[in-house]
Amino acid sequence: MPSCWVNALVRCVIHALSPSVSVPRERARESRTLLRFFAPALLFLGLVAATVFAQAPNGGAAPRSVSDPQAADTKGDEGGSIMLRWTLSPDDSAGQVTGYEVFRAAKPDGPFKSVGFASRGSARFADGSTDDDSSYYYKIITTGPGGSTETAVIGPARSTAEWFNSNRANVLVIGLLISGAVLYYIASAKKGKKLFIRRIAGLEAVHDAIGRATEMGRPILYIPGIQDMDDVQTVAGVTILGYVARTIAEYDTKLEVPTSRSIVMSTARETIKAAFLSAGRPEKYSDDMVNYITDEQFGYVAAVDGIMVREKPATCFYMGAFFAEALIMAETGNSIGAIQIAGTAMPAQLPFFVAACDYTLIGEELFAASAYLSNEPRQLGSLKGQDVGKSIAMLAIAAGTALFTLNQILRAEWFASAGQWLKNLFIVN
Amino acid sequence: MTEQTVERRAIWYLLGFLAVVLAFVLSMALKGFTQQGFYVTLGAFLTLSILSFLYKDNIFYKMAEHLFVGVSAAYWMVMGFWSVMVPNLIGKIHPPAVKPFMPAIASQPASYWYLIPAVLGIMLLWRLMPKGAWIARWALAFIVGTTAGLNFIRYMASDLLGQINSSMVPLVVIQNGSLDIMTTISNLVLFLGVFCGLIYFFFSKEHKGVFGVGSKIGIWILMVTFGAGFGYTVMARISLLVGRFRFLFDDWLGLLK
């Protein structure tokens, strides 16, 4: 008989899931009757079992509350945050705690509102939504399957902004080291010390590319990326534009700079104007050299492609931050036979420039370009100083790697501790 | 250009225009002369106009390009006004002024710190005046200087320190008394890649001898990375192309079932 019920139930389920499976009408009716009886029974049994099993671990008792709760300003931040700390509930490790809910109020007598939840095993919570001018009161509620218990009211606590973030002292020290090196080398270069810069092929070609455009009597197209002036790549692109514009002024070639940001347009105009002035050709400068197209990425690239195929520039420069438009522009430039020099620090776009352009400045080379091209002491010293930063990185990586490797081979705890200490020096908080 | 050539070209343009109008009307008829049908047909027409650039520059591409540039420039100007000027300038300096548009901002207290960017903005616009265009340079210098200063800290923390921290790995990994080959190879590639990459980007020393070998390995690793990146991105672009074709063949022509 039980097997008969089971069969009937299975058939009924199959029928429900797949209406195309034919079930005799009588059997289907039998199955529905059985389901009507079994469904509420199974539901009731399930509820009973869930209640019994849920209360089993702690026998239904609420977990004990946390002890020694404290609320104080988060140290070394810019304000707007209060840190709450406590000693875990004695029931935390026994699995009778699901977490700690933090409630906040502006007055000690409430009303308290939940501001967040710290999971089991966590003994602190940062409330990052505070106003520096206000006092706050907190309650920590320990929750578990058996209920919840709350602490007494904690507070008042106020958040304040600090001048220095002590957690970021390592950033300060390394920043000072690199800045010191930059200043030292700038001073050395100014005193006349010759600073060596290795050859960068893409930049060697800049002169030839401008010369080619001059000989062919065709314009030069300069794209300073599609980001605003708050992107260092755009800053680098506009700085290189200054050098290119100066050479163009000397060669008397036509320059076109379509931009996708209004502030980049203003900066580019000022840069080119200054370059033409320093080349002794201020009368050759015109605001029409730099145009704003649109902020819209693909609208911009559609217009630039149009300029390329209609005006057929002999040389195209792409220096700055680029996204999906990089390949579209570089391919169009390639199709019109322009000599193309690109430079960007966008890892996803570099492959396209490498494939479609004659020369590509990869990442850091873009930032080194202005120093390389201008040969100016300040910029050369800055470049040399940056190399000091790279030396620090190489030494630290080599030392840390050696210590961790020795620990693996010799199994000596000292190497692991020393390696970890060194690694911690470069943690960013 | 002779008069006859001009005349012939005008006839061709007229015929082309009529063909486009006819195609547009036919397409609309297929979609049932609804508003949705009009938008889909217009979208398909503009898509085909942009794609026609693959053949060569033509009047349809020019039209779509100018439409795109004009509409997007106007859109960003309006966006800039309503998402920056109104809430971040007028709403901060004199909140009641924005009450009809943004009531949530209107109830906040005024913050006169925002007068500083307002002044910088006016200084930027000063270049339009016949005299004193140099005033705009101060605002630009402020923007560029602040950008450089903020990014110096940001890049040093994320790129330099973060990279050093993550690159300190054991070159030999032994687990449960035996060599973990996969992790060892992974760590070796990581160390070699970072170290040789740094050598390549070292500018104040000539890349000769051991340094030159390290630099060559660095550029090889970079090129392999670029190759992988190229393939990955092309794959993503193909999916965009598929999306456009789906629009043309499904939404517009209804050929896909």
PDB file of N, CA and C in Angstrom, chain A residues 171 174-175 196-198 229-230 232 267 269-270 294-296 298-299 302-303 305 309-310 324 350-352 362 364-365 368 384 387 390-391 393-394 396-397 401 404-405 408 411 423 426-428, chain B residues 53 57 61-62 65 68-69 72-73 76 127 137 140 144 147 151 155-157 161 164-165 167-174 191 194-195 198-207 226 230 233 237:
ATOM      1  N   VAL A 171      53.206  55.851   3.606  1.00  0.00           N
ATOM      2  CA  VAL A 171      53.017  56.622   2.360  1.00  0.00           C
ATOM      3  C   VAL A 171      53.788  57.938   2.459  1.00  0.00           C
ATOM      4  N   ILE A 174      57.744  57.206   2.240  1.00  0.00           N
ATOM      5  CA  ILE A 174      58.187  56.884   0.875  1.00  0.00           C
ATOM      6  C   ILE A 174      57.957  58.074  -0.060  1.00  0.00           C
ATOM      7  N   GLY A 175      56.848  58.797   0.150  1.00  0.00           N
ATOM      8  CA  GLY A 175      56.598  60.002  -0.638  1.00  0.00           C
ATOM      9  C   GLY A 175      57.700  61.029  -0.432  1.00  0.00           C
ATOM     10  N   PHE A 196      71.655  61.314 -17.560  1.00  0.00           N
ATOM     11  CA  PHE A 196      71.462  60.434 -18.709  1.00  0.00           C
ATOM     12  C   PHE A 196      70.014  59.934 -18.775  1.00  0.00           C
ATOM     13  N   ILE A 197      69.428  59.977 -19.950  1.00  0.00           N
ATOM     14  CA  ILE A 197      68.098  59.384 -20.180  1.00  0.00           C
ATOM     15  C   ILE A 197      68.237  58.429 -21.363  1.00  0.00           C
ATOM     16  N   ARG A 198      67.790  57.207 -21.186  1.00  0.00           N
ATOM     17  CA  ARG A 198      67.933  56.227 -22.277  1.00  0.00           C
ATOM     18  C   ARG A 198      67.060  56.613 -23.475  1.00  0.00           C
ATOM     19  N   MET A 229      41.006  67.060 -17.206  1.00  0.00           N
ATOM     20  CA  MET A 229      42.308  67.455 -16.670  1.00  0.00           C
ATOM     21  C   MET A 229      42.594  66.836 -15.305  1.00  0.00           C
ATOM     22  N   ASP A 230      41.615  66.135 -14.714  1.00  0.00           N
ATOM     23  CA  ASP A 230      41.898  65.486 -13.430  1.00  0.00           C
ATOM     24  C   ASP A 230      42.520  64.107 -13.637  1.00  0.00           C
ATOM     25  N   VAL A 232      45.955  62.206 -14.826  1.00  0.00           N
ATOM     26  CA  VAL A 232      47.369  62.539 -15.064  1.00  0.00           C
ATOM     27  C   VAL A 232      47.796  62.254 -16.496  1.00  0.00           C
ATOM     28  N   THR A 267      42.922  74.377 -21.626  1.00  0.00           N
ATOM     29  CA  THR A 267      44.320  74.125 -21.274  1.00  0.00           C
ATOM     30  C   THR A 267      45.169  73.953 -22.536  1.00  0.00           C
ATOM     31  N   ARG A 269      44.618  75.198 -25.472  1.00  0.00           N
ATOM     32  CA  ARG A 269      44.786  76.501 -26.140  1.00  0.00           C
ATOM     33  C   ARG A 269      45.902  77.310 -25.463  1.00  0.00           C
ATOM     34  N   GLU A 270      45.863  77.325 -24.121  1.00  0.00           N
ATOM     35  CA  GLU A 270      46.889  78.074 -23.380  1.00  0.00           C
ATOM     36  C   GLU A 270      48.271  77.489 -23.651  1.00  0.00           C
ATOM     37  N   THR A 294      32.558  66.978 -28.416  1.00  0.00           N
ATOM     38  CA  THR A 294      31.483  66.558 -27.511  1.00  0.00           C
ATOM     39  C   THR A 294      32.078  65.693 -26.400  1.00  0.00           C
ATOM     40  N   ASP A 295      31.401  65.627 -25.268  1.00  0.00           N
ATOM     41  CA  ASP A 295      31.856  64.763 -24.169  1.00  0.00           C
ATOM     42  C   ASP A 295      31.567  63.297 -24.460  1.00  0.00           C
ATOM     43  N   GLU A 296      30.618  63.047 -25.345  1.00  0.00           N
ATOM     44  CA  GLU A 296      30.201  61.681 -25.649  1.00  0.00           C
ATOM     45  C   GLU A 296      31.318  60.948 -26.401  1.00  0.00           C
ATOM     46  N   PHE A 298      31.655  58.118 -28.220  1.00  0.00           N
ATOM     47  CA  PHE A 298      31.552  57.661 -29.608  1.00  0.00           C
ATOM     48  C   PHE A 298      31.140  58.781 -30.563  1.00  0.00           C
ATOM     49  N   GLY A 299      30.491  59.806 -30.031  1.00  0.00           N
ATOM     50  CA  GLY A 299      30.236  60.990 -30.844  1.00  0.00           C
ATOM     51  C   GLY A 299      31.559  61.648 -31.203  1.00  0.00           C
ATOM     52  N   ALA A 302      33.456  59.555 -33.782  1.00  0.00           N
ATOM     53  CA  ALA A 302      32.836  59.686 -35.116  1.00  0.00           C
ATOM     54  C   ALA A 302      33.333  60.970 -35.781  1.00  0.00           C
ATOM     55  N   ALA A 303      33.395  62.044 -34.991  1.00  0.00           N
ATOM     56  CA  ALA A 303      33.847  63.326 -35.543  1.00  0.00           C
ATOM     57  C   ALA A 303      35.332  63.274 -35.904  1.00  0.00           C
ATOM     58  N   ASP A 305      37.111  60.654 -36.708  1.00  0.00           N
ATOM     59  CA  ASP A 305      37.255  59.835 -37.916  1.00  0.00           C
ATOM     60  C   ASP A 305      36.904  60.651 -39.159  1.00  0.00           C
ATOM     61  N   VAL A 309      39.456  61.384 -42.394  1.00  0.00           N
ATOM     62  CA  VAL A 309      39.261  61.010 -43.799  1.00  0.00           C
ATOM     63  C   VAL A 309      39.069  62.227 -44.704  1.00  0.00           C
ATOM     64  N   ARG A 310      38.638  63.352 -44.136  1.00  0.00           N
ATOM     65  CA  ARG A 310      38.417  64.533 -44.980  1.00  0.00           C
ATOM     66  C   ARG A 310      39.671  65.395 -45.109  1.00  0.00           C
ATOM     67  N   ALA A 324      37.479  52.568 -25.444  1.00  0.00           N
ATOM     68  CA  ALA A 324      37.137  51.749 -26.613  1.00  0.00           C
ATOM     69  C   ALA A 324      37.367  52.460 -27.950  1.00  0.00           C
ATOM     70  N   LEU A 350      46.474  49.658 -24.779  1.00  0.00           N
ATOM     71  CA  LEU A 350      47.839  49.595 -25.311  1.00  0.00           C
ATOM     72  C   LEU A 350      47.984  48.566 -26.432  1.00  0.00           C
ATOM     73  N   PRO A 351      47.384  47.363 -26.306  1.00  0.00           N
ATOM     74  CA  PRO A 351      47.537  46.387 -27.398  1.00  0.00           C
ATOM     75  C   PRO A 351      47.071  46.922 -28.745  1.00  0.00           C
ATOM     76  N   PHE A 352      45.996  47.716 -28.743  1.00  0.00           N
ATOM     77  CA  PHE A 352      45.469  48.234 -30.010  1.00  0.00           C
ATOM     78  C   PHE A 352      46.418  49.264 -30.611  1.00  0.00           C
ATOM     79  N   ILE A 362      54.615  53.235 -23.941  1.00  0.00           N
ATOM     80  CA  ILE A 362      53.904  52.336 -23.034  1.00  0.00           C
ATOM     81  C   ILE A 362      53.942  52.885 -21.612  1.00  0.00           C
ATOM     82  N   GLU A 364      54.544  54.275 -18.408  1.00  0.00           N
ATOM     83  CA  GLU A 364      55.487  55.234 -17.816  1.00  0.00           C
ATOM     84  C   GLU A 364      56.228  56.072 -18.867  1.00  0.00           C
ATOM     85  N   GLU A 365      56.397  55.513 -20.060  1.00  0.00           N
ATOM     86  CA  GLU A 365      57.100  56.262 -21.121  1.00  0.00           C
ATOM     87  C   GLU A 365      56.334  57.534 -21.486  1.00  0.00           C
ATOM     88  N   ALA A 368      57.356  60.065 -19.073  1.00  0.00           N
ATOM     89  CA  ALA A 368      58.761  60.459 -19.240  1.00  0.00           C
ATOM     90  C   ALA A 368      58.948  61.308 -20.488  1.00  0.00           C
ATOM     91  N   LYS A 384      64.645  61.356 -13.065  1.00  0.00           N
ATOM     92  CA  LYS A 384      65.700  60.628 -12.342  1.00  0.00           C
ATOM     93  C   LYS A 384      65.206  60.289 -10.926  1.00  0.00           C
ATOM     94  N   ASP A 387      63.039  57.369 -10.877  1.00  0.00           N
ATOM     95  CA  ASP A 387      63.804  56.114 -10.978  1.00  0.00           C
ATOM     96  C   ASP A 387      64.273  55.647  -9.603  1.00  0.00           C
ATOM     97  N   LYS A 390      61.548  53.623  -8.264  1.00  0.00           N
ATOM     98  CA  LYS A 390      61.559  52.270  -8.853  1.00  0.00           C
ATOM     99  C   LYS A 390      62.655  51.421  -8.223  1.00  0.00           C
ATOM    100  N   SER A 391      63.793  52.059  -7.916  1.00  0.00           N
ATOM    101  CA  SER A 391      64.889  51.308  -7.258  1.00  0.00           C
ATOM    102  C   SER A 391      64.432  50.807  -5.893  1.00  0.00           C
ATOM    103  N   ALA A 393      61.418  50.155  -4.994  1.00  0.00           N
ATOM    104  CA  ALA A 393      60.468  49.054  -5.238  1.00  0.00           C
ATOM    105  C   ALA A 393      61.212  47.769  -5.561  1.00  0.00           C
ATOM    106  N   MET A 394      62.221  47.858  -6.432  1.00  0.00           N
ATOM    107  CA  MET A 394      62.956  46.653  -6.841  1.00  0.00           C
ATOM    108  C   MET A 394      63.701  46.031  -5.667  1.00  0.00           C
ATOM    109  N   ALA A 396      63.018  46.378  -2.435  1.00  0.00           N
ATOM    110  CA  ALA A 396      62.069  45.827  -1.461  1.00  0.00           C
ATOM    111  C   ALA A 396      61.496  44.503  -1.939  1.00  0.00           C
ATOM    112  N   ILE A 397      61.128  44.435  -3.222  1.00  0.00           N
ATOM    113  CA  ILE A 397      60.558  43.187  -3.764  1.00  0.00           C
ATOM    114  C   ILE A 397      61.603  42.076  -3.704  1.00  0.00           C
ATOM    115  N   THR A 401      61.078  38.873  -1.335  1.00  0.00           N
ATOM    116  CA  THR A 401      61.000  37.578  -2.029  1.00  0.00           C
ATOM    117  C   THR A 401      62.084  36.629  -1.513  1.00  0.00           C
ATOM    118  N   PHE A 404      61.097  35.310   2.027  1.00  0.00           N
ATOM    119  CA  PHE A 404      60.017  34.303   1.989  1.00  0.00           C
ATOM    120  C   PHE A 404      60.496  32.998   1.348  1.00  0.00           C
ATOM    121  N   THR A 405      61.389  33.112   0.348  1.00  0.00           N
ATOM    122  CA  THR A 405      61.909  31.900  -0.303  1.00  0.00           C
ATOM    123  C   THR A 405      62.789  31.119   0.676  1.00  0.00           C
ATOM    124  N   GLN A 408      60.807  29.171   3.073  1.00  0.00           N
ATOM    125  CA  GLN A 408      60.258  27.933   2.503  1.00  0.00           C
ATOM    126  C   GLN A 408      61.311  26.832   2.449  1.00  0.00           C
ATOM    127  N   ARG A 411      62.914  26.569   6.402  1.00  0.00           N
ATOM    128  CA  ARG A 411      61.879  26.454   7.453  1.00  0.00           C
ATOM    129  C   ARG A 411      62.308  27.148   8.746  1.00  0.00           C
ATOM    130  N   LYS A 423      57.010  43.217   4.479  1.00  0.00           N
ATOM    131  CA  LYS A 423      55.754  43.298   3.699  1.00  0.00           C
ATOM    132  C   LYS A 423      54.786  44.302   4.329  1.00  0.00           C
ATOM    133  N   PHE A 426      54.736  47.998   3.547  1.00  0.00           N
ATOM    134  CA  PHE A 426      54.127  48.465   2.298  1.00  0.00           C
ATOM    135  C   PHE A 426      52.629  48.186   2.238  1.00  0.00           C
ATOM    136  N   ILE A 427      52.058  47.999   3.434  1.00  0.00           N
ATOM    137  CA  ILE A 427      50.591  47.826   3.477  1.00  0.00           C
ATOM    138  C   ILE A 427      49.938  49.196   3.349  1.00  0.00           C
ATOM    139  N   VAL A 428      48.882  49.266   2.553  1.00  0.00           N
ATOM    140  CA  VAL A 428      48.145  50.529   2.421  1.00  0.00           C
ATOM    141  C   VAL A 428      46.867  50.427   3.239  1.00  0.00           C
TER     142      VAL A 428
ATOM    143  N   PHE B  53      30.515  53.876 -43.248  1.00  0.00           N
ATOM    144  CA  PHE B  53      31.874  54.434 -43.200  1.00  0.00           C
ATOM    145  C   PHE B  53      32.902  53.355 -43.557  1.00  0.00           C
ATOM    146  N   ASP B  57      33.878  57.437 -46.726  1.00  0.00           N
ATOM    147  CA  ASP B  57      33.162  58.601 -46.196  1.00  0.00           C
ATOM    148  C   ASP B  57      32.048  58.980 -47.183  1.00  0.00           C
ATOM    149  N   TYR B  61      27.035  58.966 -43.660  1.00  0.00           N
ATOM    150  CA  TYR B  61      27.905  58.958 -42.481  1.00  0.00           C
ATOM    151  C   TYR B  61      28.027  60.378 -41.924  1.00  0.00           C
ATOM    152  N   LYS B  62      28.217  61.328 -42.843  1.00  0.00           N
ATOM    153  CA  LYS B  62      28.368  62.732 -42.407  1.00  0.00           C
ATOM    154  C   LYS B  62      27.132  63.186 -41.640  1.00  0.00           C
ATOM    155  N   GLU B  65      27.010  61.418 -38.261  1.00  0.00           N
ATOM    156  CA  GLU B  65      28.089  61.958 -37.414  1.00  0.00           C
ATOM    157  C   GLU B  65      27.703  63.320 -36.833  1.00  0.00           C
ATOM    158  N   PHE B  68      24.900  62.963 -34.316  1.00  0.00           N
ATOM    159  CA  PHE B  68      25.419  62.377 -33.078  1.00  0.00           C
ATOM    160  C   PHE B  68      26.183  63.427 -32.255  1.00  0.00           C
ATOM    161  N   VAL B  69      27.072  64.146 -32.925  1.00  0.00           N
ATOM    162  CA  VAL B  69      27.887  65.149 -32.220  1.00  0.00           C
ATOM    163  C   VAL B  69      26.996  66.263 -31.661  1.00  0.00           C
ATOM    164  N   SER B  72      24.686  64.883 -28.795  1.00  0.00           N
ATOM    165  CA  SER B  72      25.429  64.531 -27.573  1.00  0.00           C
ATOM    166  C   SER B  72      26.024  65.768 -26.895  1.00  0.00           C
ATOM    167  N   ALA B  73      26.510  66.730 -27.686  1.00  0.00           N
ATOM    168  CA  ALA B  73      27.082  67.949 -27.086  1.00  0.00           C
ATOM    169  C   ALA B  73      25.999  68.697 -26.306  1.00  0.00           C
ATOM    170  N   TRP B  76      25.117  66.721 -23.097  1.00  0.00           N
ATOM    171  CA  TRP B  76      26.093  66.866 -22.003  1.00  0.00           C
ATOM    172  C   TRP B  76      26.050  68.253 -21.384  1.00  0.00           C
ATOM    173  N   ARG B 127      38.602  84.186 -20.066  1.00  0.00           N
ATOM    174  CA  ARG B 127      39.348  84.180 -21.315  1.00  0.00           C
ATOM    175  C   ARG B 127      38.489  84.671 -22.492  1.00  0.00           C
ATOM    176  N   ARG B 137      44.365  81.404 -16.666  1.00  0.00           N
ATOM    177  CA  ARG B 137      45.501  80.506 -16.397  1.00  0.00           C
ATOM    178  C   ARG B 137      45.607  80.140 -14.925  1.00  0.00           C
ATOM    179  N   LEU B 140      43.260  77.320 -14.294  1.00  0.00           N
ATOM    180  CA  LEU B 140      43.798  76.099 -14.909  1.00  0.00           C
ATOM    181  C   LEU B 140      44.962  75.549 -14.085  1.00  0.00           C
ATOM    182  N   VAL B 144      45.193  71.790 -12.533  1.00  0.00           N
ATOM    183  CA  VAL B 144      46.278  70.860 -12.881  1.00  0.00           C
ATOM    184  C   VAL B 144      47.121  70.535 -11.647  1.00  0.00           C
ATOM    185  N   THR B 147      45.207  68.272  -9.250  1.00  0.00           N
ATOM    186  CA  THR B 147      45.162  66.923  -9.840  1.00  0.00           C
ATOM    187  C   THR B 147      46.467  66.190  -9.596  1.00  0.00           C
ATOM    188  N   ASN B 151      46.731  62.937  -7.139  1.00  0.00           N
ATOM    189  CA  ASN B 151      47.062  61.666  -7.787  1.00  0.00           C
ATOM    190  C   ASN B 151      48.403  61.112  -7.332  1.00  0.00           C
ATOM    191  N   TYR B 155      48.221  57.287  -6.480  1.00  0.00           N
ATOM    192  CA  TYR B 155      48.966  56.296  -7.263  1.00  0.00           C
ATOM    193  C   TYR B 155      50.066  55.643  -6.426  1.00  0.00           C
ATOM    194  N   MET B 156      50.673  56.437  -5.538  1.00  0.00           N
ATOM    195  CA  MET B 156      51.747  55.855  -4.732  1.00  0.00           C
ATOM    196  C   MET B 156      51.177  54.791  -3.804  1.00  0.00           C
ATOM    197  N   ALA B 157      50.008  55.075  -3.228  1.00  0.00           N
ATOM    198  CA  ALA B 157      49.398  54.097  -2.317  1.00  0.00           C
ATOM    199  C   ALA B 157      48.922  52.861  -3.071  1.00  0.00           C
ATOM    200  N   LEU B 161      52.966  51.098  -3.532  1.00  0.00           N
ATOM    201  CA  LEU B 161      53.003  50.306  -2.291  1.00  0.00           C
ATOM    202  C   LEU B 161      52.229  49.000  -2.446  1.00  0.00           C
ATOM    203  N   ILE B 164      54.271  46.539  -4.511  1.00  0.00           N
ATOM    204  CA  ILE B 164      55.418  45.981  -3.765  1.00  0.00           C
ATOM    205  C   ILE B 164      54.910  44.920  -2.795  1.00  0.00           C
ATOM    206  N   ASN B 165      53.861  45.267  -2.068  1.00  0.00           N
ATOM    207  CA  ASN B 165      53.314  44.341  -1.063  1.00  0.00           C
ATOM    208  C   ASN B 165      52.879  43.018  -1.704  1.00  0.00           C
ATOM    209  N   SER B 167      53.885  41.722  -4.481  1.00  0.00           N
ATOM    210  CA  SER B 167      54.921  41.013  -5.251  1.00  0.00           C
ATOM    211  C   SER B 167      55.912  40.255  -4.374  1.00  0.00           C
ATOM    212  N   MET B 168      55.834  40.416  -3.063  1.00  0.00           N
ATOM    213  CA  MET B 168      56.760  39.688  -2.172  1.00  0.00           C
ATOM    214  C   MET B 168      56.213  38.280  -1.957  1.00  0.00           C
ATOM    215  N   VAL B 169      56.662  37.367  -2.775  1.00  0.00           N
ATOM    216  CA  VAL B 169      56.157  35.985  -2.696  1.00  0.00           C
ATOM    217  C   VAL B 169      57.336  35.015  -2.704  1.00  0.00           C
ATOM    218  N   PRO B 170      57.209  33.851  -2.078  1.00  0.00           N
ATOM    219  CA  PRO B 170      58.315  32.875  -2.133  1.00  0.00           C
ATOM    220  C   PRO B 170      58.440  32.298  -3.544  1.00  0.00           C
ATOM    221  N   LEU B 171      59.686  32.185  -4.021  1.00  0.00           N
ATOM    222  CA  LEU B 171      59.888  31.657  -5.376  1.00  0.00           C
ATOM    223  C   LEU B 171      59.836  30.136  -5.401  1.00  0.00           C
ATOM    224  N   VAL B 172      59.945  29.529  -4.219  1.00  0.00           N
ATOM    225  CA  VAL B 172      59.815  28.073  -4.105  1.00  0.00           C
ATOM    226  C   VAL B 172      58.729  27.825  -3.060  1.00  0.00           C
ATOM    227  N   VAL B 173      57.710  27.096  -3.422  1.00  0.00           N
ATOM    228  CA  VAL B 173      56.625  26.833  -2.466  1.00  0.00           C
ATOM    229  C   VAL B 173      56.593  25.346  -2.142  1.00  0.00           C
ATOM    230  N   ILE B 174      56.825  25.064  -0.855  1.00  0.00           N
ATOM    231  CA  ILE B 174      56.809  23.664  -0.423  1.00  0.00           C
ATOM    232  C   ILE B 174      55.610  23.458   0.492  1.00  0.00           C
ATOM    233  N   PHE B 191      57.165  37.320 -10.130  1.00  0.00           N
ATOM    234  CA  PHE B 191      58.382  38.029  -9.724  1.00  0.00           C
ATOM    235  C   PHE B 191      59.149  38.519 -10.944  1.00  0.00           C
ATOM    236  N   VAL B 194      57.266  41.444 -12.762  1.00  0.00           N
ATOM    237  CA  VAL B 194      57.327  42.743 -12.067  1.00  0.00           C
ATOM    238  C   VAL B 194      58.753  43.295 -12.102  1.00  0.00           C
ATOM    239  N   PHE B 195      59.724  42.450 -11.798  1.00  0.00           N
ATOM    240  CA  PHE B 195      61.116  42.907 -11.701  1.00  0.00           C
ATOM    241  C   PHE B 195      61.631  43.379 -13.071  1.00  0.00           C
ATOM    242  N   LEU B 198      59.925  46.534 -14.286  1.00  0.00           N
ATOM    243  CA  LEU B 198      60.488  47.734 -13.648  1.00  0.00           C
ATOM    244  C   LEU B 198      61.810  48.115 -14.314  1.00  0.00           C
ATOM    245  N   ILE B 199      62.600  47.103 -14.674  1.00  0.00           N
ATOM    246  CA  ILE B 199      63.876  47.395 -15.352  1.00  0.00           C
ATOM    247  C   ILE B 199      63.599  48.101 -16.684  1.00  0.00           C
ATOM    248  N   TYR B 200      62.588  47.613 -17.428  1.00  0.00           N
ATOM    249  CA  TYR B 200      62.273  48.225 -18.722  1.00  0.00           C
ATOM    250  C   TYR B 200      61.908  49.704 -18.546  1.00  0.00           C
ATOM    251  N   PHE B 201      61.205  50.009 -17.474  1.00  0.00           N
ATOM    252  CA  PHE B 201      60.767  51.403 -17.269  1.00  0.00           C
ATOM    253  C   PHE B 201      61.790  52.246 -16.495  1.00  0.00           C
ATOM    254  N   PHE B 202      62.998  51.726 -16.390  1.00  0.00           N
ATOM    255  CA  PHE B 202      64.086  52.494 -15.771  1.00  0.00           C
ATOM    256  C   PHE B 202      64.706  53.362 -16.871  1.00  0.00           C
ATOM    257  N   PHE B 203      64.635  54.691 -16.702  1.00  0.00           N
ATOM    258  CA  PHE B 203      65.045  55.561 -17.809  1.00  0.00           C
ATOM    259  C   PHE B 203      66.460  56.119 -17.668  1.00  0.00           C
ATOM    260  N   SER B 204      66.973  56.189 -16.440  1.00  0.00           N
ATOM    261  CA  SER B 204      68.245  56.883 -16.253  1.00  0.00           C
ATOM    262  C   SER B 204      69.455  55.945 -16.324  1.00  0.00           C
ATOM    263  N   LYS B 205      69.290  54.775 -16.871  1.00  0.00           N
ATOM    264  CA  LYS B 205      70.434  53.866 -17.044  1.00  0.00           C
ATOM    265  C   LYS B 205      70.291  53.184 -18.402  1.00  0.00           C
ATOM    266  N   GLU B 206      71.390  53.101 -19.100  1.00  0.00           N
ATOM    267  CA  GLU B 206      71.336  52.484 -20.423  1.00  0.00           C
ATOM    268  C   GLU B 206      71.030  51.001 -20.307  1.00  0.00           C
ATOM    269  N   HIS B 207      70.207  50.512 -21.202  1.00  0.00           N
ATOM    270  CA  HIS B 207      69.812  49.094 -21.148  1.00  0.00           C
ATOM    271  C   HIS B 207      70.846  48.248 -21.883  1.00  0.00           C
ATOM    272  N   PHE B 226      49.943  42.078 -23.654  1.00  0.00           N
ATOM    273  CA  PHE B 226      49.148  42.841 -24.626  1.00  0.00           C
ATOM    274  C   PHE B 226      48.424  41.904 -25.589  1.00  0.00           C
ATOM    275  N   PHE B 230      44.589  41.886 -26.129  1.00  0.00           N
ATOM    276  CA  PHE B 230      44.018  42.150 -27.456  1.00  0.00           C
ATOM    277  C   PHE B 230      42.903  41.149 -27.757  1.00  0.00           C
ATOM    278  N   THR B 233      39.821  41.650 -25.509  1.00  0.00           N
ATOM    279  CA  THR B 233      39.000  42.833 -25.814  1.00  0.00           C
ATOM    280  C   THR B 233      38.277  42.668 -27.143  1.00  0.00           C
ATOM    281  N   ARG B 237      34.343  43.080 -28.053  1.00  0.00           N
ATOM    282  CA  ARG B 237      33.825  43.963 -29.120  1.00  0.00           C
ATOM    283  C   ARG B 237      32.938  43.179 -30.082  1.00  0.00           C
TER     284      ARG B 237
END
